[in-house]
Coordinates of C-alpha atoms in Angstrom, one line a residue:
Chain Z
M25 CA 156.6 39.7 -19.3
P26 CA 154.5 42.8 -19.7
A27 CA 151.3 41.0 -18.7
D28 CA 152.7 40.2 -15.3
T29 CA 153.7 43.8 -14.6
L30 CA 150.4 45.1 -15.5
A31 CA 148.4 42.6 -13.6
P32 CA 148.1 44.6 -10.3
T33 CA 146.7 47.7 -12.0
K34 CA 144.4 46.1 -14.5
P35 CA 141.9 43.6 -13.3
S36 CA 141.7 40.3 -15.1
W37 CA 139.6 40.0 -18.2
A38 CA 137.1 37.9 -16.4
D39 CA 136.5 40.5 -13.8
E40 CA 136.2 43.1 -16.5
V41 CA 133.3 41.4 -18.2
E42 CA 131.6 40.9 -14.9
E43 CA 131.9 44.6 -14.1
E44 CA 130.6 45.5 -17.5
E45 CA 127.6 43.4 -17.0
D46 CA 126.9 45.1 -13.7
A47 CA 127.1 48.5 -15.3
F48 CA 124.6 47.5 -17.9
Q49 CA 122.2 46.0 -15.6
T50 CA 118.6 47.3 -15.5
Q51 CA 118.2 49.9 -12.7
V52 CA 114.8 50.6 -11.1
Y53 CA 114.5 53.4 -8.7
T54 CA 112.1 56.2 -7.6
D55 CA 113.3 59.7 -8.2
E56 CA 112.7 62.8 -6.1
N57 CA 109.5 63.7 -8.0
G58 CA 108.0 60.4 -7.2
L59 CA 108.4 59.0 -10.7
K60 CA 109.5 55.4 -11.1
V61 CA 112.6 55.4 -13.4
I62 CA 113.7 52.3 -15.3
V63 CA 117.1 52.5 -16.9
E64 CA 117.8 49.7 -19.4
Y65 CA 120.7 48.9 -21.7
R66 CA 120.1 47.0 -24.8
D67 CA 121.8 46.3 -28.2
N68 CA 120.2 48.1 -31.1
D69 CA 120.1 46.9 -34.7
D70 CA 123.6 48.2 -35.4
G71 CA 125.1 46.2 -32.6
K72 CA 125.6 49.3 -30.4
K73 CA 124.6 49.5 -26.8
V74 CA 121.8 52.0 -26.1
K75 CA 120.6 53.3 -22.8
V76 CA 116.8 53.5 -22.4
T77 CA 115.4 55.5 -19.6
R78 CA 111.7 55.2 -18.9
K79 CA 109.9 57.3 -16.4
I80 CA 106.6 56.1 -15.2
K81 CA 104.2 58.2 -13.4
T82 CA 101.6 56.2 -11.5
K83 CA 98.4 57.8 -10.4
L84 CA 96.1 56.1 -8.1
V85 CA 92.5 56.8 -9.1
T86 CA 90.0 55.7 -6.5
E87 CA 86.5 55.2 -7.7
Y88 CA 83.8 54.8 -5.2
V89 CA 81.1 52.3 -6.1
N90 CA 78.3 50.6 -4.3
K91 CA 79.5 47.6 -2.5
A92 CA 77.1 45.3 -4.3
V93 CA 78.2 46.7 -7.6
A94 CA 81.9 46.0 -6.8
E95 CA 80.9 42.5 -5.7
R96 CA 79.1 41.9 -9.0
K97 CA 82.0 43.0 -11.1
K98 CA 83.9 40.0 -9.8
W99 CA 81.2 37.5 -10.9
A100 CA 82.3 34.7 -13.1
K101 CA 80.7 34.6 -16.6
F102 CA 78.1 32.1 -17.3
G103 CA 75.8 30.9 -20.1
E104 CA 77.2 31.6 -23.6
E105 CA 80.0 33.6 -22.1
K106 CA 81.1 30.8 -19.8
G107 CA 84.9 30.6 -19.4
N108 CA 85.6 33.8 -21.4
K109 CA 88.2 36.1 -20.0
P110 CA 87.0 39.4 -18.4
G111 CA 86.7 42.4 -20.6
P112 CA 84.3 43.1 -23.5
D113 CA 84.3 40.7 -26.3
L114 CA 84.5 42.4 -29.7
S115 CA 82.1 39.9 -31.3
T116 CA 79.3 41.2 -29.1
T117 CA 80.4 44.7 -28.0
T118 CA 81.5 47.4 -30.3
I119 CA 81.8 51.2 -29.9
G120 CA 79.5 53.0 -32.3
E121 CA 80.0 56.2 -34.2
N122 CA 79.9 59.4 -32.4
I123 CA 76.3 60.6 -32.2
P124 CA 75.6 64.1 -31.2
L125 CA 72.7 65.0 -28.8
K126 CA 72.0 68.7 -29.4
L127 CA 69.6 69.9 -26.8
S128 CA 67.6 73.0 -27.4
S129 CA 64.3 74.0 -26.1
S130 CA 63.1 75.0 -29.5
Y131 CA 63.9 71.6 -31.1
G132 CA 61.3 70.7 -33.7
K133 CA 60.0 74.3 -34.0
T134 CA 62.7 75.5 -36.4
P135 CA 62.2 73.4 -39.5
T136 CA 65.1 70.9 -40.1
A137 CA 66.7 70.5 -43.4
E138 CA 64.5 67.5 -44.4
Q139 CA 61.4 69.4 -43.5
Q140 CA 62.5 72.2 -45.7
T141 CA 63.1 70.0 -48.7
D142 CA 59.7 68.5 -48.2
E143 CA 58.2 72.0 -48.1
Q144 CA 60.0 72.9 -51.2
E145 CA 58.7 69.9 -52.9
T146 CA 55.1 70.6 -52.0
K147 CA 55.6 74.3 -53.1
M148 CA 57.0 73.1 -56.4
R149 CA 54.1 70.8 -56.9
Q150 CA 51.6 73.6 -56.3
A151 CA 53.4 75.9 -58.7
L152 CA 53.3 73.2 -61.4
K153 CA 49.6 72.5 -60.9
S154 CA 48.7 75.3 -63.3
K155 CA 51.2 74.3 -66.0
N156 CA 50.7 71.7 -68.6
I157 CA 53.0 68.8 -68.1
M158 CA 53.1 65.7 -70.1
C159 CA 55.2 62.6 -69.5
R160 CA 57.0 61.3 -72.6
I161 CA 56.5 57.7 -71.5
C162 CA 52.9 57.4 -70.5
K163 CA 51.5 60.8 -71.5
G164 CA 50.4 61.4 -67.9
E165 CA 50.5 64.7 -66.1
H166 CA 53.9 64.5 -64.6
F167 CA 57.6 64.8 -65.5
T168 CA 59.1 62.0 -67.4
S169 CA 61.6 61.5 -64.6
K170 CA 58.8 61.0 -62.1
C171 CA 56.9 58.5 -64.3
P172 CA 56.0 55.3 -62.4
Y173 CA 56.7 53.4 -65.6
K174 CA 60.0 54.9 -66.4
D175 CA 61.9 51.7 -65.4
T176 CA 59.6 49.4 -67.3
L177 CA 58.5 51.2 -70.4
Q178 CA 60.3 53.3 -72.9
P179 CA 59.0 56.6 -74.3
L180 CA 56.0 56.1 -76.7
D181 CA 57.7 58.0 -79.5
E182 CA 60.7 55.7 -79.3
I183 CA 58.5 52.6 -79.5
A184 CA 56.8 54.0 -82.5
A185 CA 60.2 54.7 -84.1
S186 CA 61.5 51.2 -83.4
L187 CA 58.3 49.7 -84.9
E188 CA 59.0 51.8 -88.0
G189 CA 62.5 50.3 -88.0
V190 CA 61.1 46.8 -87.9
K191 CA 58.9 47.6 -90.9
N192 CA 61.9 48.8 -92.9
E193 CA 64.0 45.8 -92.0
G194 CA 65.8 44.3 -94.9
S195 CA 66.3 47.5 -96.8
S196 CA 68.6 49.2 -94.2
R197 CA 69.4 49.1 -90.6
P198 CA 66.8 51.0 -88.6
E199 CA 67.9 54.5 -87.8
S200 CA 65.7 54.7 -84.7
P201 CA 67.1 56.2 -81.6
E202 CA 68.3 53.7 -79.1
P203 CA 66.0 53.1 -76.2
S204 CA 67.1 54.8 -73.1
G205 CA 69.8 53.0 -71.3
G206 CA 69.9 50.3 -74.0
S207 CA 73.4 49.1 -74.9
G208 CA 72.6 48.7 -78.6
M209 CA 71.0 45.3 -78.3
G210 CA 67.4 46.3 -79.2
P211 CA 64.5 47.1 -77.0
N212 CA 63.9 43.6 -75.6
K213 CA 67.1 43.2 -73.7
Y214 CA 66.7 43.2 -69.9
I215 CA 68.4 46.1 -68.2
A216 CA 68.9 45.9 -64.5
P217 CA 67.0 48.7 -62.7
H218 CA 70.0 50.5 -61.4
L219 CA 71.6 50.6 -64.8
R220 CA 68.6 52.2 -66.5
K221 CA 69.0 55.7 -67.6
G222 CA 67.5 58.1 -65.1
A223 CA 67.1 55.5 -62.5
T224 CA 68.0 57.0 -59.1
A225 CA 70.0 55.1 -56.5
V226 CA 67.3 52.6 -55.4
G227 CA 67.9 50.5 -52.4
E228 CA 70.1 53.0 -50.7
S229 CA 71.6 51.5 -47.6
P230 CA 69.5 52.5 -44.6
R231 CA 72.7 53.1 -42.6
E232 CA 74.4 56.4 -43.0
K233 CA 77.3 56.2 -45.3
R234 CA 80.3 55.4 -43.3
D235 CA 83.1 58.0 -43.2
D236 CA 86.1 56.0 -44.3
S237 CA 88.7 58.7 -43.9
A238 CA 90.0 57.3 -40.7
T239 CA 90.0 53.7 -41.8
L240 CA 93.1 51.6 -42.4
R241 CA 93.5 48.5 -44.5
V242 CA 95.8 46.0 -42.9
T243 CA 97.1 43.3 -45.3
N244 CA 99.5 40.4 -45.1
L245 CA 98.0 39.1 -41.8
S246 CA 98.6 35.5 -40.8
E247 CA 95.8 33.0 -40.6
D248 CA 95.7 32.9 -36.9
V249 CA 94.9 36.5 -36.3
T250 CA 91.7 37.4 -34.5
E251 CA 89.7 40.6 -34.1
N252 CA 91.1 40.9 -30.6
D253 CA 94.7 40.7 -31.8
I254 CA 94.0 43.5 -34.3
Y255 CA 92.4 45.5 -31.5
E256 CA 95.3 45.0 -29.2
L257 CA 97.7 46.0 -31.9
F258 CA 96.0 49.3 -32.8
R259 CA 94.5 50.2 -29.5
R260 CA 97.5 52.3 -28.3
F261 CA 97.0 54.7 -31.2
G262 CA 93.6 55.9 -30.3
Q263 CA 89.9 55.1 -30.0
I264 CA 89.0 52.3 -32.4
S265 CA 85.5 52.5 -33.6
R266 CA 85.4 49.3 -35.8
V267 CA 87.5 46.3 -36.5
Y268 CA 86.6 44.2 -39.5
L269 CA 88.6 41.0 -40.1
A270 CA 87.9 39.2 -43.3
R271 CA 87.3 35.5 -42.6
D272 CA 86.8 32.6 -44.7
R273 CA 83.1 31.8 -44.9
E274 CA 83.5 28.1 -44.3
T275 CA 86.6 27.6 -42.1
G276 CA 86.4 30.9 -40.3
V277 CA 90.2 31.6 -40.5
C278 CA 91.5 35.0 -41.4
K279 CA 91.8 35.7 -45.1
G280 CA 94.8 37.9 -44.5
F281 CA 93.4 41.4 -44.4
A282 CA 91.4 43.6 -42.0
F283 CA 90.0 47.1 -41.7
V284 CA 90.5 49.2 -38.7
S285 CA 88.5 52.4 -38.2
F286 CA 89.7 55.1 -35.8
G287 CA 87.8 58.0 -34.3
M288 CA 90.1 60.6 -35.7
K289 CA 92.2 60.8 -38.9
E290 CA 95.3 61.8 -37.0
E291 CA 95.2 58.7 -34.9
A292 CA 94.8 56.6 -38.1
E293 CA 97.8 58.4 -39.6
R294 CA 99.9 57.7 -36.6
A295 CA 98.9 54.1 -36.6
Q296 CA 99.5 53.8 -40.3
Q297 CA 103.1 55.1 -40.0
A298 CA 103.9 53.0 -36.9
V299 CA 102.5 49.6 -37.9
N300 CA 103.2 49.7 -41.6
G301 CA 106.2 47.4 -42.2
L302 CA 106.0 45.9 -38.7
G303 CA 106.8 42.3 -38.3
Y304 CA 103.8 40.5 -36.8
D305 CA 103.5 36.7 -36.5
S306 CA 106.5 36.3 -38.8
L307 CA 104.9 38.3 -41.5
I308 CA 105.5 42.0 -42.5
L309 CA 102.3 43.9 -42.2
R310 CA 101.3 46.4 -44.8
V311 CA 99.0 49.2 -43.6
E312 CA 97.5 51.8 -45.9
F313 CA 94.5 54.0 -45.9
A314 CA 91.4 52.2 -47.1
R315 CA 90.1 53.5 -50.4
S316 CA 86.4 53.8 -50.2
S317 CA 84.7 52.0 -53.0
Chain O
M18 CA 78.2 60.6 -27.3
R19 CA 79.7 57.4 -28.5
P20 CA 77.2 54.6 -27.8
I21 CA 78.2 51.1 -27.1
L22 CA 76.6 48.6 -29.4
L23 CA 75.6 45.3 -28.0
Q24 CA 75.1 42.5 -30.5
G25 CA 73.9 39.6 -28.4
H26 CA 70.7 39.0 -30.2
T27 CA 69.8 37.8 -33.6
R28 CA 66.2 39.1 -33.6
S29 CA 64.4 42.2 -32.5
L30 CA 64.7 43.3 -28.9
T31 CA 61.5 43.2 -26.8
Q32 CA 62.6 44.7 -23.5
I33 CA 65.7 46.0 -21.8
K34 CA 66.0 46.7 -18.1
Y35 CA 68.6 48.1 -15.7
N36 CA 68.9 46.7 -12.2
R37 CA 68.6 49.0 -9.2
E38 CA 72.2 50.3 -9.2
G39 CA 72.3 50.4 -13.0
D40 CA 75.5 48.3 -13.3
L41 CA 73.7 45.5 -15.0
L42 CA 71.6 45.7 -18.1
F43 CA 69.2 42.8 -19.0
S44 CA 68.1 42.4 -22.6
V45 CA 65.5 40.0 -24.0
S46 CA 64.5 39.4 -27.6
K47 CA 62.5 37.3 -29.9
D48 CA 65.4 34.9 -30.4
K49 CA 64.7 33.1 -27.0
I50 CA 67.9 34.4 -25.4
V51 CA 68.1 36.5 -22.2
N52 CA 71.4 38.4 -21.9
V53 CA 72.9 40.4 -19.1
W54 CA 75.6 43.0 -19.6
Y55 CA 77.8 45.2 -17.6
S56 CA 76.4 48.6 -18.5
H57 CA 79.7 50.6 -18.0
N58 CA 81.7 48.8 -20.7
G59 CA 79.2 46.7 -22.6
E60 CA 80.8 43.4 -21.5
R61 CA 78.4 40.5 -21.5
L62 CA 78.3 38.8 -18.1
G63 CA 76.2 35.9 -19.3
S64 CA 73.1 34.5 -20.8
Y65 CA 70.1 32.6 -19.4
S66 CA 69.0 29.8 -21.7
G67 CA 65.9 27.7 -21.3
H68 CA 63.0 29.5 -23.0
Q69 CA 61.5 27.8 -26.0
G70 CA 59.9 30.8 -27.5
A71 CA 60.3 34.5 -28.0
V72 CA 61.0 36.2 -24.7
W73 CA 58.7 39.2 -24.3
T74 CA 59.7 40.7 -21.0
V75 CA 62.3 40.7 -18.1
D76 CA 62.6 42.2 -14.7
V77 CA 65.2 42.0 -11.9
N78 CA 64.6 42.3 -8.2
S79 CA 66.0 45.2 -6.2
T80 CA 68.9 43.2 -4.8
S81 CA 69.9 41.9 -8.2
T82 CA 69.8 38.3 -7.0
M83 CA 66.8 37.1 -9.1
A84 CA 65.5 37.9 -12.5
I85 CA 62.1 36.9 -14.0
T86 CA 61.3 36.5 -17.7
G87 CA 58.1 36.0 -19.6
S88 CA 58.0 34.2 -22.9
A89 CA 55.8 33.2 -25.8
D90 CA 56.3 29.5 -24.7
N91 CA 53.6 30.2 -22.1
T92 CA 56.0 30.2 -19.2
A93 CA 57.6 32.7 -16.8
M94 CA 61.0 31.7 -15.5
L95 CA 62.9 32.8 -12.4
W96 CA 66.7 32.9 -12.7
N97 CA 69.6 33.2 -10.4
V98 CA 71.2 36.3 -11.7
Q99 CA 74.8 35.4 -10.7
T100 CA 74.9 31.8 -12.0
G101 CA 72.3 31.8 -14.8
K102 CA 70.5 28.8 -13.2
C103 CA 66.8 28.6 -13.7
L104 CA 65.2 28.5 -10.2
K105 CA 61.5 28.0 -11.2
T106 CA 59.3 27.7 -14.2
W107 CA 55.6 28.8 -14.0
E108 CA 53.3 27.4 -16.7
F109 CA 50.6 29.6 -18.0
K110 CA 47.8 28.9 -20.5
T111 CA 49.1 31.6 -22.9
A112 CA 52.1 33.8 -23.6
V113 CA 53.5 36.0 -20.8
K114 CA 53.8 39.5 -22.2
R115 CA 54.9 41.5 -19.1
V116 CA 56.4 40.7 -15.7
E117 CA 57.4 42.9 -12.9
F118 CA 58.6 42.4 -9.3
N119 CA 56.9 44.4 -6.6
E120 CA 58.8 46.7 -4.4
D121 CA 59.3 44.1 -1.7
D122 CA 60.6 41.4 -4.1
D123 CA 58.2 38.9 -2.6
M124 CA 55.7 39.0 -5.5
A125 CA 55.7 39.5 -9.2
L126 CA 52.9 40.2 -11.7
C127 CA 52.6 38.4 -15.0
V128 CA 50.4 39.7 -17.8
T129 CA 49.2 36.9 -19.9
E130 CA 47.9 37.1 -23.5
E131 CA 44.3 36.5 -24.5
R132 CA 44.5 33.6 -26.9
M133 CA 43.0 30.2 -27.7
G134 CA 39.8 30.9 -25.7
Y135 CA 41.6 31.9 -22.6
P136 CA 41.1 35.3 -21.3
G137 CA 44.0 37.7 -20.8
T138 CA 44.9 37.9 -17.1
V139 CA 47.2 39.7 -14.7
T140 CA 48.5 37.0 -12.4
V141 CA 50.3 37.8 -9.2
I142 CA 52.7 35.0 -8.1
S143 CA 54.6 34.9 -4.8
I144 CA 58.3 34.8 -4.9
N145 CA 60.5 33.6 -2.1
P146 CA 63.6 35.8 -2.1
D147 CA 65.8 33.0 -0.8
L148 CA 67.7 31.5 -3.7
E149 CA 67.7 28.0 -2.2
A150 CA 64.0 27.9 -1.2
A151 CA 61.3 26.2 -3.3
Q152 CA 59.0 28.6 -5.0
S153 CA 55.2 28.3 -4.8
D154 CA 53.1 27.3 -7.8
E155 CA 49.9 28.8 -6.6
P156 CA 49.1 32.3 -7.8
V157 CA 48.3 34.8 -5.1
A158 CA 45.7 36.6 -7.2
T159 CA 44.4 36.6 -10.8
I160 CA 42.8 39.7 -12.3
V161 CA 40.6 39.1 -15.3
N162 CA 39.2 42.1 -17.1
D163 CA 35.8 40.5 -17.8
G164 CA 34.7 41.1 -21.3
G165 CA 36.9 44.1 -21.5
P166 CA 39.9 44.6 -23.7
K167 CA 43.0 42.6 -22.8
A168 CA 45.9 44.1 -20.8
V169 CA 49.2 44.4 -22.6
V170 CA 51.3 46.1 -19.9
A171 CA 51.0 46.5 -16.1
G172 CA 52.9 47.7 -13.1
W173 CA 52.8 48.1 -9.4
T174 CA 52.1 51.4 -7.7
Y175 CA 54.0 52.4 -4.6
L176 CA 53.8 50.2 -1.6
N177 CA 52.2 47.6 -3.9
K178 CA 48.9 49.3 -3.3
F179 CA 47.4 48.9 -6.7
I180 CA 48.2 47.4 -10.1
I181 CA 47.9 49.6 -13.1
C182 CA 47.1 47.9 -16.4
G183 CA 47.4 49.3 -19.8
H184 CA 45.0 47.8 -22.4
V185 CA 45.0 47.1 -26.1
D186 CA 42.3 49.7 -26.8
G187 CA 44.3 52.5 -25.2
S188 CA 42.5 52.4 -21.8
I189 CA 44.2 52.3 -18.4
T190 CA 42.7 50.6 -15.4
Q191 CA 43.6 50.6 -11.7
W192 CA 43.0 47.5 -9.6
D193 CA 42.9 46.7 -6.0
W194 CA 44.5 43.4 -6.7
K195 CA 43.9 42.0 -3.2
A196 CA 40.1 42.4 -3.5
N197 CA 40.2 41.7 -7.3
E198 CA 38.3 44.9 -7.8
K199 CA 38.5 47.4 -10.6
L200 CA 38.7 50.9 -9.1
N201 CA 39.1 53.2 -12.0
T202 CA 39.1 53.2 -15.8
I203 CA 40.2 55.9 -18.1
K204 CA 40.7 55.9 -21.8
P205 CA 43.4 58.5 -22.6
H206 CA 44.8 56.8 -25.8
S207 CA 43.0 55.9 -28.9
E208 CA 45.2 52.9 -29.8
S209 CA 47.0 50.1 -28.0
L210 CA 49.4 50.9 -25.2
T211 CA 53.0 49.7 -25.8
D212 CA 54.8 50.5 -22.6
I213 CA 54.3 51.7 -19.0
Q214 CA 57.2 52.9 -16.8
F215 CA 57.0 54.3 -13.3
S216 CA 58.9 57.2 -11.8
T217 CA 61.5 56.3 -9.2
D218 CA 59.1 56.9 -6.3
R219 CA 56.2 55.3 -8.3
S220 CA 53.9 58.2 -7.7
Y221 CA 53.4 58.8 -11.4
F222 CA 53.9 56.8 -14.5
I223 CA 54.4 57.3 -18.2
T224 CA 52.6 55.4 -21.0
S225 CA 53.4 55.2 -24.6
S226 CA 50.9 54.3 -27.3
K227 CA 50.6 53.4 -30.9
D228 CA 48.5 56.6 -31.2
K229 CA 51.8 58.5 -31.4
S230 CA 51.5 60.0 -28.0
A231 CA 53.0 59.5 -24.5
K232 CA 51.3 60.6 -21.3
I233 CA 52.1 60.9 -17.7
F234 CA 49.5 60.0 -15.0
D235 CA 49.2 60.1 -11.3
T236 CA 49.1 56.5 -10.0
I237 CA 46.4 57.1 -7.4
T238 CA 44.0 59.5 -9.1
L239 CA 44.9 58.5 -12.7
D240 CA 44.8 62.3 -13.5
E241 CA 46.5 63.0 -16.8
L242 CA 49.5 65.3 -15.8
K243 CA 51.4 65.6 -19.1
K244 CA 51.1 64.8 -22.7
Y245 CA 53.8 64.4 -25.4
E246 CA 52.5 64.2 -29.0
T247 CA 54.9 63.0 -31.7
D248 CA 54.6 62.1 -35.3
T249 CA 55.2 58.4 -35.1
P250 CA 53.8 55.4 -33.3
L251 CA 55.6 55.0 -30.0
N252 CA 56.9 51.7 -28.6
S253 CA 58.5 52.9 -25.4
A254 CA 58.7 55.8 -23.0
S255 CA 61.0 56.4 -20.0
I256 CA 61.5 59.1 -17.4
T257 CA 65.0 60.5 -16.6
P258 CA 65.4 60.3 -12.8
K259 CA 68.0 63.0 -12.2
F260 CA 69.8 66.0 -13.6
Q261 CA 67.3 66.8 -16.2
E262 CA 63.6 66.7 -16.3
F263 CA 63.2 64.7 -19.5
V264 CA 61.2 61.9 -20.8
I265 CA 62.7 59.8 -23.6
V266 CA 60.3 58.3 -26.1
G267 CA 61.0 56.1 -29.1
G268 CA 59.2 54.2 -31.7
G269 CA 58.9 54.3 -35.5
Q270 CA 56.6 52.9 -38.1
D271 CA 55.6 49.3 -37.7
A272 CA 58.2 46.7 -38.6
M273 CA 56.0 45.4 -41.5
N274 CA 56.2 48.8 -43.2
V275 CA 59.9 49.4 -42.7
T276 CA 61.0 48.3 -46.1
T277 CA 58.6 50.6 -47.9
T278 CA 60.3 53.8 -46.8
S279 CA 63.7 55.2 -46.4
A280 CA 65.5 55.4 -43.0
R281 CA 64.9 59.1 -42.9
A282 CA 61.2 58.7 -43.1
G283 CA 61.2 55.8 -40.6
K284 CA 61.7 58.2 -37.6
F285 CA 63.8 55.7 -35.7
E286 CA 65.1 58.1 -33.2
C287 CA 65.0 58.5 -29.4
R288 CA 63.3 61.8 -28.7
F289 CA 64.0 63.8 -25.7
W290 CA 61.0 65.8 -24.4
H291 CA 61.0 68.2 -21.5
K292 CA 58.9 66.5 -18.9
I293 CA 57.4 69.7 -17.5
L294 CA 57.3 72.0 -20.5
E295 CA 56.1 69.3 -22.9
E296 CA 58.4 70.4 -25.7
E297 CA 60.8 68.4 -27.7
C298 CA 64.5 69.1 -26.8
G299 CA 66.5 66.8 -28.9
R300 CA 66.9 63.5 -30.7
V301 CA 69.4 60.7 -30.8
R302 CA 69.6 58.7 -34.0
G303 CA 71.4 55.4 -34.6
H304 CA 68.9 52.6 -34.9
F305 CA 68.0 51.5 -38.4
G306 CA 64.7 49.9 -37.3
P307 CA 61.9 51.0 -35.0
I308 CA 62.9 51.4 -31.3
N309 CA 61.2 48.8 -29.3
T310 CA 62.3 49.6 -25.8
I311 CA 64.1 52.3 -23.9
A312 CA 65.5 52.3 -20.4
V313 CA 67.2 55.1 -18.5
H314 CA 70.1 54.4 -16.2
P315 CA 68.9 54.8 -12.6
D316 CA 71.6 57.4 -11.9
G317 CA 70.4 59.4 -14.8
K318 CA 73.8 59.6 -16.5
G319 CA 72.9 57.5 -19.5
F320 CA 70.2 55.5 -21.3
S321 CA 69.9 52.5 -23.5
S322 CA 67.6 51.6 -26.4
G323 CA 66.8 48.3 -28.0
G324 CA 65.5 48.2 -31.5
E325 CA 63.8 46.0 -34.1
D326 CA 67.3 45.8 -35.7
G327 CA 68.6 43.5 -32.9
Y328 CA 71.0 46.0 -31.4
V329 CA 71.1 47.5 -28.0
R330 CA 72.7 50.9 -27.9
V331 CA 74.1 52.0 -24.5
H332 CA 74.5 55.8 -24.3
T333 CA 76.3 57.8 -21.7
F334 CA 75.5 61.4 -21.7
D335 CA 78.1 64.1 -22.6
S336 CA 78.9 66.9 -20.2
D337 CA 76.6 69.2 -22.3
Y338 CA 73.6 67.2 -21.2
F339 CA 74.1 68.1 -17.6
K340 CA 74.6 71.8 -18.3
F341 CA 71.5 72.1 -20.4
K342 CA 69.0 74.7 -19.2
S343 CA 65.7 75.4 -20.9
D344 CA 65.1 78.9 -22.1
H345 CA 61.8 79.1 -20.4

């Protein structure tokens, strides 16, 4: 009976398990540097036990505010915000882009870039005053590209040519040059202003073009996701300047993708690597850099 | 500077105002809503609903217990700041364009519009600072600028001594409101005034005008002390109380002309002018419509602007701002 002989030296299997559990229990203590240490044991994906040691440094920051101000911070929300939890709501409060305030006592005295271009323009105009300029469209005294009728009329010569073509109809296809911007359908076809040849970008957005280099596109989101969820998910990677969640226009539920803009590209890269492939709400997220359209 | 954008309004802002400590920011707009925000993080504390028309103006008393608003629905309303409850509604004959508490919080002035045969007035109403008490209906005084141009803005001088009115023709008048007597009239601007804001001690004030200039005057003598000439009609001007001797002015072309020009030409920037040297020191862009109202945080560490675009932008100055020294 070997088991019997071994019994005094080796504790029973039940004790062994108990002891093991004790050894793997989470320990929390404060070390000599005043850091709070949490030691945890957990099973990793391969079924092995791993020891996780976390050291937490707590720093008490005391901020002195007016008594009345401190009192007001505790006020309950009311009106349209009634019942909402404390903290800024992303639907009303967002952080804008970084805007520099460069202070100098000679501001406005040194011409800015726009003023310089304006000056150049006036100079050019003065230089051109003496020269003979004729517009191909209306025969006015300006460049063809600056003609007020350039979007509505075609050059006079071309009209003449196309008229000629109509006269010769039946004998052969007119060899007249195509009207500017025309797609080969004759002069009467409507062409949208922005598609016309020589048309500059009209209706440019009044906002500055957004810098999309630090913007991530998050896809495969579940329907229940809200802006705040996205914000919570990405907040730890850095300053988020914008969260856009695509929602269905009628039902208001998430359409499955969102855009997250960070302040810096490095933050966005870190977030992309960390969150891409992450399981979220039983779906696997896909995160990639947004391609600017 | 990363501004906080507040999107609590669907129409253009008409006035924003900090309370005395600067922790709360009140905003009113043409969409009938009055909002109050925590200025440090942009969190909305609440909204005050009750007005039936565009809200033109707001003010809060020095203890931040009561706020008063004036609206195009011909009323001024008194609110409990903490709960959002309306404490009192005063009915006027015409729209209320400007309200302001006096320094003792026991009176408020209301500037009413000249409309429908009624003359424009500056009405002084008495306020009981007790939140539970009933408020009186009877005005304490009513100033009518007989035959003269209507008042658009007004404010109290220190110790509630006089009332200063800014008029639609660019003139400024000083009133002994108790005796209902006009003491002084000057005409420093050629077009309508748009804003009047006082220094912390109320010994001088700044006016902004559609004639593209802002000016500082002494409250008692009405002497013109400083002048800031810009290239765009101004809608608001504010004085920084600490750290830097600046005034912040803002404006832009009229809303009706906005679509005819690009954003660059619109000049929708807050401009920083040196208060003493009268020279421009910097600009802060961001709005894509004219700036309607500017308020500086009472501790001088930030400012906010409200625009025709419906946004309030809350700025906190960078450390550079505090280090800035003029070359002169």
